[in-house]
PDB file of C-alpha atoms in Angstrom:
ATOM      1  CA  UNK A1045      73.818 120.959 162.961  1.00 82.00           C
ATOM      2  CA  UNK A1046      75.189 117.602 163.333  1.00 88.00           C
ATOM      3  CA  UNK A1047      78.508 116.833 161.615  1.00 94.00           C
ATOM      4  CA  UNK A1048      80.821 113.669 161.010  1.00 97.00           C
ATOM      5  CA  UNK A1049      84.313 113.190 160.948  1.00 97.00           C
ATOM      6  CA  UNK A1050      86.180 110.635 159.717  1.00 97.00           C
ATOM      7  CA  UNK A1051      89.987 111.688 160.515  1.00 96.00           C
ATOM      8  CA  UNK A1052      91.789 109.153 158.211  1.00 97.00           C
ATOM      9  CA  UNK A1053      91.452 109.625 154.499  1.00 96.00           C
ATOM     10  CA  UNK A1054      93.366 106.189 153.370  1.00 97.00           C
ATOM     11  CA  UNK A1055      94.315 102.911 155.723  1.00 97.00           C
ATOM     12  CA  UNK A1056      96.529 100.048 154.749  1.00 98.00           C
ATOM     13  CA  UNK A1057      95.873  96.829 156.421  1.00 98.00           C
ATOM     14  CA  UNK A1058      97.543  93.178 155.592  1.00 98.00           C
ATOM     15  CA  UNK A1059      95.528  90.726 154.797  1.00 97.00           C
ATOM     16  CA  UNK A1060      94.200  88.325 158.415  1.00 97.00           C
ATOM     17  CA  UNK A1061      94.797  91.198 160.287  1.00 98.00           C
ATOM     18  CA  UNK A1062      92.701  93.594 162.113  1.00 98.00           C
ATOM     19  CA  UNK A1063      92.521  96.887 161.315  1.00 98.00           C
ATOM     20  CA  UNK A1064      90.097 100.308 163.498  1.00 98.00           C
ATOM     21  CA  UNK A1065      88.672 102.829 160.914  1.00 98.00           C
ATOM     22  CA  UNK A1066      88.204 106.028 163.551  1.00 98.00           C
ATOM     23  CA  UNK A1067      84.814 108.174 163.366  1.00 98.00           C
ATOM     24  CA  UNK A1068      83.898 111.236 165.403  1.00 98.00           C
ATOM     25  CA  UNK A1069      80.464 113.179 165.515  1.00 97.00           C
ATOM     26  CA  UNK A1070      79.179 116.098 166.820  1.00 96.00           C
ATOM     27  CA  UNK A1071      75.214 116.038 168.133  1.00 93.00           C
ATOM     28  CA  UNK A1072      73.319 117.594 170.873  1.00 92.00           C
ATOM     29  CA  UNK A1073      70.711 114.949 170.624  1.00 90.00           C
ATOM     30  CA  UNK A1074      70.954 111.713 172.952  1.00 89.00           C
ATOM     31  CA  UNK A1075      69.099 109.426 170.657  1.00 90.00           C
ATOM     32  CA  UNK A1076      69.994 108.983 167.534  1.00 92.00           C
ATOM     33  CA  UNK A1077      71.629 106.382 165.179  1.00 93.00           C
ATOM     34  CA  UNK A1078      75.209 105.674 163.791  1.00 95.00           C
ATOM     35  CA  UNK A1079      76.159 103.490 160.635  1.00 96.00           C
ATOM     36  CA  UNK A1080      79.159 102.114 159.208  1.00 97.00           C
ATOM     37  CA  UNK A1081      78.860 101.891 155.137  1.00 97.00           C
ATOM     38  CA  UNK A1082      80.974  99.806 152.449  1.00 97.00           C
ATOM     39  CA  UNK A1083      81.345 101.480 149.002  1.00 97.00           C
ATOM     40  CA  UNK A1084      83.308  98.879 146.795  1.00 96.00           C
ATOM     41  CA  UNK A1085      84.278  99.753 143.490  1.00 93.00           C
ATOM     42  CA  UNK A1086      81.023  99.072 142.503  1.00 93.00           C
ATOM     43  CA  UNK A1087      79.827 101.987 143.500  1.00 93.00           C
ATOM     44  CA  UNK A1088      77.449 100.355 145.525  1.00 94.00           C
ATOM     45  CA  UNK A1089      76.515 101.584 148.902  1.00 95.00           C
ATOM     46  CA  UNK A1090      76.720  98.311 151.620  1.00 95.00           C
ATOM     47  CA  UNK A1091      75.443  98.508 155.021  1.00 95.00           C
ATOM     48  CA  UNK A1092      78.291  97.074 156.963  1.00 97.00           C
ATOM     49  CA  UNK A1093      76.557  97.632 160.907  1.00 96.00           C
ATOM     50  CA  UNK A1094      74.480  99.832 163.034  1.00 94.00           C
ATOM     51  CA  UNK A1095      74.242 101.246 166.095  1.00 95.00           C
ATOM     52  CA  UNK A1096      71.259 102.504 167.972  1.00 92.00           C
ATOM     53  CA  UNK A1097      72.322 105.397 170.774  1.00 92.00           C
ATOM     54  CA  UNK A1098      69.994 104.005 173.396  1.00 91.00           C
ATOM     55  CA  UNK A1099      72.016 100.602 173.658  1.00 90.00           C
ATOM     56  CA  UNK A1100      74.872 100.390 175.699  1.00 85.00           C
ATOM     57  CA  UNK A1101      75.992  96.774 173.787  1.00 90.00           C
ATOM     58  CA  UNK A1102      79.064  97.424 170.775  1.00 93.00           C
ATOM     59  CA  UNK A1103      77.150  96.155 167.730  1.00 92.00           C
ATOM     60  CA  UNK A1104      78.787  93.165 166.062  1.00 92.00           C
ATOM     61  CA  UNK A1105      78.076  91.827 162.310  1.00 92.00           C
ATOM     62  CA  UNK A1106      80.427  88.763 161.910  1.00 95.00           C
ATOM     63  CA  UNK A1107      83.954  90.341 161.528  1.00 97.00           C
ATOM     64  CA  UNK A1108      83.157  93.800 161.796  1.00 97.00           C
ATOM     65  CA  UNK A1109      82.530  95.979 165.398  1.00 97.00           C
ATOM     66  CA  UNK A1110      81.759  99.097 166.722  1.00 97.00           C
ATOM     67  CA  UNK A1111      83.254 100.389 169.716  1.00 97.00           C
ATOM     68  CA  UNK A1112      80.778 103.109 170.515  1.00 96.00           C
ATOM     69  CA  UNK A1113      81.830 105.630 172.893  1.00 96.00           C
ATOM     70  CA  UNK A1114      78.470 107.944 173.587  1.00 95.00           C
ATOM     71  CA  UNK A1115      80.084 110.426 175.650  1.00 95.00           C
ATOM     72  CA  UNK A1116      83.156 110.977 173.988  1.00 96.00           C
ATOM     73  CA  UNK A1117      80.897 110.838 170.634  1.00 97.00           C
ATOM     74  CA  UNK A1118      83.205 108.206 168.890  1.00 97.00           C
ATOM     75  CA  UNK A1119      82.376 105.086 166.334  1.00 97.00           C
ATOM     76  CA  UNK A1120      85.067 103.375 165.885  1.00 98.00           C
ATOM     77  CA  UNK A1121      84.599 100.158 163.347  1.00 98.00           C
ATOM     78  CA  UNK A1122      87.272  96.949 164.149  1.00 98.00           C
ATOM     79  CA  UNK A1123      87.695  94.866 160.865  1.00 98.00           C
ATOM     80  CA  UNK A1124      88.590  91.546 161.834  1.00 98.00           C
ATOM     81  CA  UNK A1125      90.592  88.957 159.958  1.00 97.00           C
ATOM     82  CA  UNK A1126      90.982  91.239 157.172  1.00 98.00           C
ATOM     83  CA  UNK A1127      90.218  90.379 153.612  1.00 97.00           C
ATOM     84  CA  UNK A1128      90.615  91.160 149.790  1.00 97.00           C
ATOM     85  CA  UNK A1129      86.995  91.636 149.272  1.00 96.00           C
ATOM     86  CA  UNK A1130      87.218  94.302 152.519  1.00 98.00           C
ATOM     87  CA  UNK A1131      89.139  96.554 150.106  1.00 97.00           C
ATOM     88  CA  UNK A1132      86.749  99.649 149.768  1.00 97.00           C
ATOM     89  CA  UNK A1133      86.135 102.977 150.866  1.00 97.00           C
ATOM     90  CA  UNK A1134      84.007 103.236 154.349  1.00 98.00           C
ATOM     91  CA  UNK A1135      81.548 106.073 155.486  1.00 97.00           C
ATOM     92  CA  UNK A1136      80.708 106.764 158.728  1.00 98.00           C
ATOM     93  CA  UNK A1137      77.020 108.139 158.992  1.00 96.00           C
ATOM     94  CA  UNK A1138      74.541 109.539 161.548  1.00 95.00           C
ATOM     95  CA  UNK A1139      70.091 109.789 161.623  1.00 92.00           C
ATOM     96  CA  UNK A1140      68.531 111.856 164.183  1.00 86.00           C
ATOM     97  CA  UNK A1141      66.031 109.358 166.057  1.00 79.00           C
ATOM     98  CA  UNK A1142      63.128 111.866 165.270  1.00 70.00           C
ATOM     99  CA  UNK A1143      62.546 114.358 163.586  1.00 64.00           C
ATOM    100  CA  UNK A1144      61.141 114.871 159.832  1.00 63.00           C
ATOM    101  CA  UNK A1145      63.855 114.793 157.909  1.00 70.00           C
ATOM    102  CA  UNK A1146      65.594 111.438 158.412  1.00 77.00           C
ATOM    103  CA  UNK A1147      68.783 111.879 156.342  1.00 85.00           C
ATOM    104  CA  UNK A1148      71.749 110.635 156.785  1.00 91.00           C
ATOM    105  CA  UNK A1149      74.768 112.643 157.469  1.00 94.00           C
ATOM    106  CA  UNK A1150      77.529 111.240 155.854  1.00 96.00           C
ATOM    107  CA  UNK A1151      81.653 111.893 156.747  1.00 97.00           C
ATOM    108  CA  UNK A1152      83.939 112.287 153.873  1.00 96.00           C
ATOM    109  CA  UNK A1153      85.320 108.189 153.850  1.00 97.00           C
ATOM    110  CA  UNK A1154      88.158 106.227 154.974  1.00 97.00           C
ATOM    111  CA  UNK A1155      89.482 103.948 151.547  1.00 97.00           C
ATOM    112  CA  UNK A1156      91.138 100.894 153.022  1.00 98.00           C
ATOM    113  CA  UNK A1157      93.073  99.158 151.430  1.00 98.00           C
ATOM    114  CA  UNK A1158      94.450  95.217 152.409  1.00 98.00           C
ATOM    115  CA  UNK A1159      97.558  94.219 151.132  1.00 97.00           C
ATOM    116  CA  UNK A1160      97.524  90.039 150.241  1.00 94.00           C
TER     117      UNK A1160
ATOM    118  CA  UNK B1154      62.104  93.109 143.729  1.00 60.00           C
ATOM    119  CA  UNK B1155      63.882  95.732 142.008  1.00 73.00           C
ATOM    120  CA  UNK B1156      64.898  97.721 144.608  1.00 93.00           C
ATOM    121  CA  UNK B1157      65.838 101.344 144.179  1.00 97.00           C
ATOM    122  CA  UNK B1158      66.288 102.119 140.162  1.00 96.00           C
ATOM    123  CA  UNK B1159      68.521 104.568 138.915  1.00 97.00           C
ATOM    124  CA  UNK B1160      68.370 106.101 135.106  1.00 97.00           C
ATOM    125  CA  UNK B1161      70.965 106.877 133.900  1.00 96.00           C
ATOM    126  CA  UNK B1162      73.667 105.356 134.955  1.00 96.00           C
ATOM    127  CA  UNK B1163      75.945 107.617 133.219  1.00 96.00           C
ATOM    128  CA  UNK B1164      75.783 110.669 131.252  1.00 96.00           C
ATOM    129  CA  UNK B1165      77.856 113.266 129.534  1.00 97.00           C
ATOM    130  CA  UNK B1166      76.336 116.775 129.349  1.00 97.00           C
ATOM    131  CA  UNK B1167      77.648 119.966 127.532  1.00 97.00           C
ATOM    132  CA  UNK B1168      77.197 123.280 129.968  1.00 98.00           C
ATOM    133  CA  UNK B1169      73.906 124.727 129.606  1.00 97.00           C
ATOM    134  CA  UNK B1170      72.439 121.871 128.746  1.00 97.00           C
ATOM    135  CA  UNK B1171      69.543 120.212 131.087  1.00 96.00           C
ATOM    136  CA  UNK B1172      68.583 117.011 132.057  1.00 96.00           C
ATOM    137  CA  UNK B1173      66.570 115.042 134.320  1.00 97.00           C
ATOM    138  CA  UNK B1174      67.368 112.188 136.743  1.00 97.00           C
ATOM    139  CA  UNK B1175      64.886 108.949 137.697  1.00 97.00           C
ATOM    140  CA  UNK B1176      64.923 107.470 140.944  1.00 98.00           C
ATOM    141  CA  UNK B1177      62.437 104.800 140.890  1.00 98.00           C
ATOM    142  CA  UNK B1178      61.701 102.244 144.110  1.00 97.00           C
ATOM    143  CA  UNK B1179      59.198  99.413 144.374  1.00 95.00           C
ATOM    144  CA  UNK B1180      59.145  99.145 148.459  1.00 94.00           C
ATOM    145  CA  UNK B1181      56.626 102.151 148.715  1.00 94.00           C
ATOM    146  CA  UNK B1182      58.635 103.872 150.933  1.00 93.00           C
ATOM    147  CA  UNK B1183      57.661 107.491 152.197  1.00 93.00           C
ATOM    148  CA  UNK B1184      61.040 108.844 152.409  1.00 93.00           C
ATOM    149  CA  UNK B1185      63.322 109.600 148.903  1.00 95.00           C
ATOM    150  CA  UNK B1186      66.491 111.298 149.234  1.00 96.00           C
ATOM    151  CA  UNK B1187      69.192 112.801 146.547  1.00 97.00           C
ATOM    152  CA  UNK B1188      72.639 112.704 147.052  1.00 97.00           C
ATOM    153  CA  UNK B1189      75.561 114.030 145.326  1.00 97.00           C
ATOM    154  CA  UNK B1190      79.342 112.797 145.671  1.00 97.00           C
ATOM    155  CA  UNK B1191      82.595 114.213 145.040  1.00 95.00           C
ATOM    156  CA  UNK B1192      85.819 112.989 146.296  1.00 90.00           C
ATOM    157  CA  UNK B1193      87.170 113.869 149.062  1.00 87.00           C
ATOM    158  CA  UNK B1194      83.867 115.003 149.940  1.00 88.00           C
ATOM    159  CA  UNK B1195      81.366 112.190 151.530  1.00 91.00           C
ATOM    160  CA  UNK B1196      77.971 112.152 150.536  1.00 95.00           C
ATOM    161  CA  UNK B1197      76.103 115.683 150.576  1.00 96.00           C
ATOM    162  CA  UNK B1198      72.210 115.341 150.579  1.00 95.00           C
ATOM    163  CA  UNK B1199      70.812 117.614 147.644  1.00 97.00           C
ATOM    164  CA  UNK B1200      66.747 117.361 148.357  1.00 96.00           C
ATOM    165  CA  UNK B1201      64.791 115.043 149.628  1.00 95.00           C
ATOM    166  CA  UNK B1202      61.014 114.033 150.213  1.00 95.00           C
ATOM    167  CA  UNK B1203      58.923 112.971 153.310  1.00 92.00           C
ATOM    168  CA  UNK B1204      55.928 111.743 151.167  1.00 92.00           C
ATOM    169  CA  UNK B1205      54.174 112.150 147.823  1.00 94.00           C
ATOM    170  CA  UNK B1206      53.509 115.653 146.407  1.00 94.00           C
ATOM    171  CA  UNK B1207      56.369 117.057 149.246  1.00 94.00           C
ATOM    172  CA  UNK B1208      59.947 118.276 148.707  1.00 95.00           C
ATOM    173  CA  UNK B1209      62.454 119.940 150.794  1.00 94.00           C
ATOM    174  CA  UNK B1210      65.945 121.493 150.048  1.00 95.00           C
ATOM    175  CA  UNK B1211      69.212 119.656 151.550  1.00 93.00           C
ATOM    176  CA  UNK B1212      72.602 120.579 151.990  1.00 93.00           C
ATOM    177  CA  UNK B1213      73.518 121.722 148.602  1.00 96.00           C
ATOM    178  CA  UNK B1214      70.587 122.285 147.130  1.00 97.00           C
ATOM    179  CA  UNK B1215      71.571 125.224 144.420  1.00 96.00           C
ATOM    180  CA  UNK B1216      71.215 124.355 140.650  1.00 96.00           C
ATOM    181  CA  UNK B1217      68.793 121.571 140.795  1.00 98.00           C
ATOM    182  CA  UNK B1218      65.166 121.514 141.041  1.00 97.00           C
ATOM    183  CA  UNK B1219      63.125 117.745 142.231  1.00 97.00           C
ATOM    184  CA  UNK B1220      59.872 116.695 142.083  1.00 97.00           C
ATOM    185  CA  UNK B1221      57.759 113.586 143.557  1.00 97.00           C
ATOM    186  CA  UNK B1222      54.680 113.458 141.895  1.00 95.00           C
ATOM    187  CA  UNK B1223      54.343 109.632 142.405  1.00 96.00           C
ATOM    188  CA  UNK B1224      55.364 107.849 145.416  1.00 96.00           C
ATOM    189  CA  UNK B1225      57.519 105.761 143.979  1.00 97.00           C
ATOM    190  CA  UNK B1226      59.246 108.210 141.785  1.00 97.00           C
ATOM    191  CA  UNK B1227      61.669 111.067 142.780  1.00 98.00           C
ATOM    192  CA  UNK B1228      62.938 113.403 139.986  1.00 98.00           C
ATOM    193  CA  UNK B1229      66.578 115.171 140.034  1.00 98.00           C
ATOM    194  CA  UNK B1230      66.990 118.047 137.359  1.00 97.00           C
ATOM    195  CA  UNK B1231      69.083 120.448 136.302  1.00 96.00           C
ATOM    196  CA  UNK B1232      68.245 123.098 134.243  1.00 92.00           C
ATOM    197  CA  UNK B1233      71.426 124.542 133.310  1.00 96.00           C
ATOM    198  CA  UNK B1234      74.285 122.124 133.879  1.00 96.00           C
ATOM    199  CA  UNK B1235      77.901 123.761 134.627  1.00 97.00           C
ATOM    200  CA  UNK B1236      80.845 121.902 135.697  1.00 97.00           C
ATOM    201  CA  UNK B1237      80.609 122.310 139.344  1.00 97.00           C
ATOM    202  CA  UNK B1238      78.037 119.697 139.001  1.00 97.00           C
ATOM    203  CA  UNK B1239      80.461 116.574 137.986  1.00 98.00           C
ATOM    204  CA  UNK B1240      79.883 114.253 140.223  1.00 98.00           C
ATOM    205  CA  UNK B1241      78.276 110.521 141.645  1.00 97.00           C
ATOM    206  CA  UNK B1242      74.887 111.214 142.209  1.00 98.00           C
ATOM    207  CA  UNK B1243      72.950 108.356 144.564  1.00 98.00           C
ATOM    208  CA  UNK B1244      69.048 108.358 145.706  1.00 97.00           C
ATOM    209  CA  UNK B1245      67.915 106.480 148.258  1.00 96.00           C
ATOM    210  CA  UNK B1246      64.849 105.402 150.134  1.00 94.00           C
ATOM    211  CA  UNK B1247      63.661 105.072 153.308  1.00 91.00           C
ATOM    212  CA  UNK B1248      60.675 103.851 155.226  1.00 87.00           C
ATOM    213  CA  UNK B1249      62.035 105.768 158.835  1.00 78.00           C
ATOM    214  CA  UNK B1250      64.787 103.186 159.640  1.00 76.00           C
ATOM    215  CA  UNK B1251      67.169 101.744 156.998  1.00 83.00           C
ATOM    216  CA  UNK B1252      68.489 102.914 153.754  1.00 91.00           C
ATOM    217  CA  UNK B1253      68.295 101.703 150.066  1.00 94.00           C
ATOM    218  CA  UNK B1254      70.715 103.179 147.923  1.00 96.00           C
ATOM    219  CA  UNK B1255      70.768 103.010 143.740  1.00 96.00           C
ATOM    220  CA  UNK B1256      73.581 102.167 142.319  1.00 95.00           C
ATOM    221  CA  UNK B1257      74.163 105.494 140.785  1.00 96.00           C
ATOM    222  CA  UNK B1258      74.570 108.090 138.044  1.00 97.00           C
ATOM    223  CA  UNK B1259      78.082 109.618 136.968  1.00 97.00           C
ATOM    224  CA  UNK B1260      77.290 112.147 135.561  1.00 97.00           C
ATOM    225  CA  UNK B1261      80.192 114.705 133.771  1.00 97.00           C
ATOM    226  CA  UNK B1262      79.472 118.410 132.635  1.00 97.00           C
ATOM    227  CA  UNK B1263      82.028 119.622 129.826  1.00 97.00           C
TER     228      UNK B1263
END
């Protein structure tokens, strides 16, 4: 079974600066897809980026990155220029490219915070 | 365009008691998926559905019981609520690729 980890429960980050929320998975597939997801205190569930397996190219969305790392099975997401409104907790999540089920696997959230 | 459409957004049961949840989305997407979070915890997938008339169990599927008689609708219930079952719960949908999430149901068990 696939699994996600996201290794740091809370981050701190001042405000312009750039800050790497750290994600590890576990898979035997080889295609499959990763996310990056915002959860404000809104409760709502944001999708920050996405990253398809098959491409080699770090997906970029404005401020925020992915360093994707297929062998080592890392997703690393770089905030840039760091904001208020970044202030949330982050899930990292993984889809199977096939298959029936097409859930997401979710890790347990990294709640930044950005200091003004 | 509503979205995915979650009622209630909050509720506060008494053990024992039932209820039922209502996940409602206007995209007509096949796939519907329940979710239940607890800090500390993530998101843990409950049941979910590949199409109309189908459901299959999740992760932590004990104590709750789902049903998709219309497309567009996917029910969460429990039958006999205890504690352990405080928590966020979120449905989402899904045509294959990309997720729609509701905003939600906290949902308390005293």
């Amino acid at each position: 079974a696939q699994t996600v980890t996201q290794s740091q429960p809370e981050m701190s980050v001042q405000e312009a600066e750039t800050v790497t929320l750290s994600c590890t998975y576990d898979t035997s597939e080889s295609d499959y897809y990763l996310f990056w997801y915002k959860q404000p205190p809104s409760r709502q569930m944001i999708l920050v980026i996405r990253q398809e397996a098959y491409k080699q190219q770090n997906a970029t969305e404005n401020r925020f990155s992915v360093n994707f790392q297929k062998a080592a099975k890392s997703f690393s997401l770089k905030i840039s220029d760091s904001q208020l409104g970044d202030a949330a907790m982050y899930f990292c999540a993984y889809r199977n490219y096939g298959g029936s089920q097409g859930n997401l696997i979710f890790g347990k959230g990294t709640k930044l915070s950005v200091k003004p | 365009n509503a979205g995915v459409t979650q009622t209630p957004k909050f509720r506060v049961l008494k053990t024992g008691q039932s209820m039922t949840l209502l996940c409602a989305q206007d995209m007509n997407h096949e796939y519907m998926y329940w979710y239940r979070q607890d800090p500390g915890m993530g998101l843990r997938l409950i049941h979910y559905s590949v199409g109309e008339g189908t459901t299959a169990k999740g992760e932590v599927p004990d104590g709750y019981n789902v049903s998709r008689l219309k497309k567009q609708n996917f029910l969460l219930g429990l039958e006999s609520a205890a504690p352990s079952q405080t928590s966020v719960y979120f449905c989402a949908s899904s045509p294959g690729y990309g997720y729609t999430f509701g905003s939600g149901t906290r949902l308390t068990v005293v």
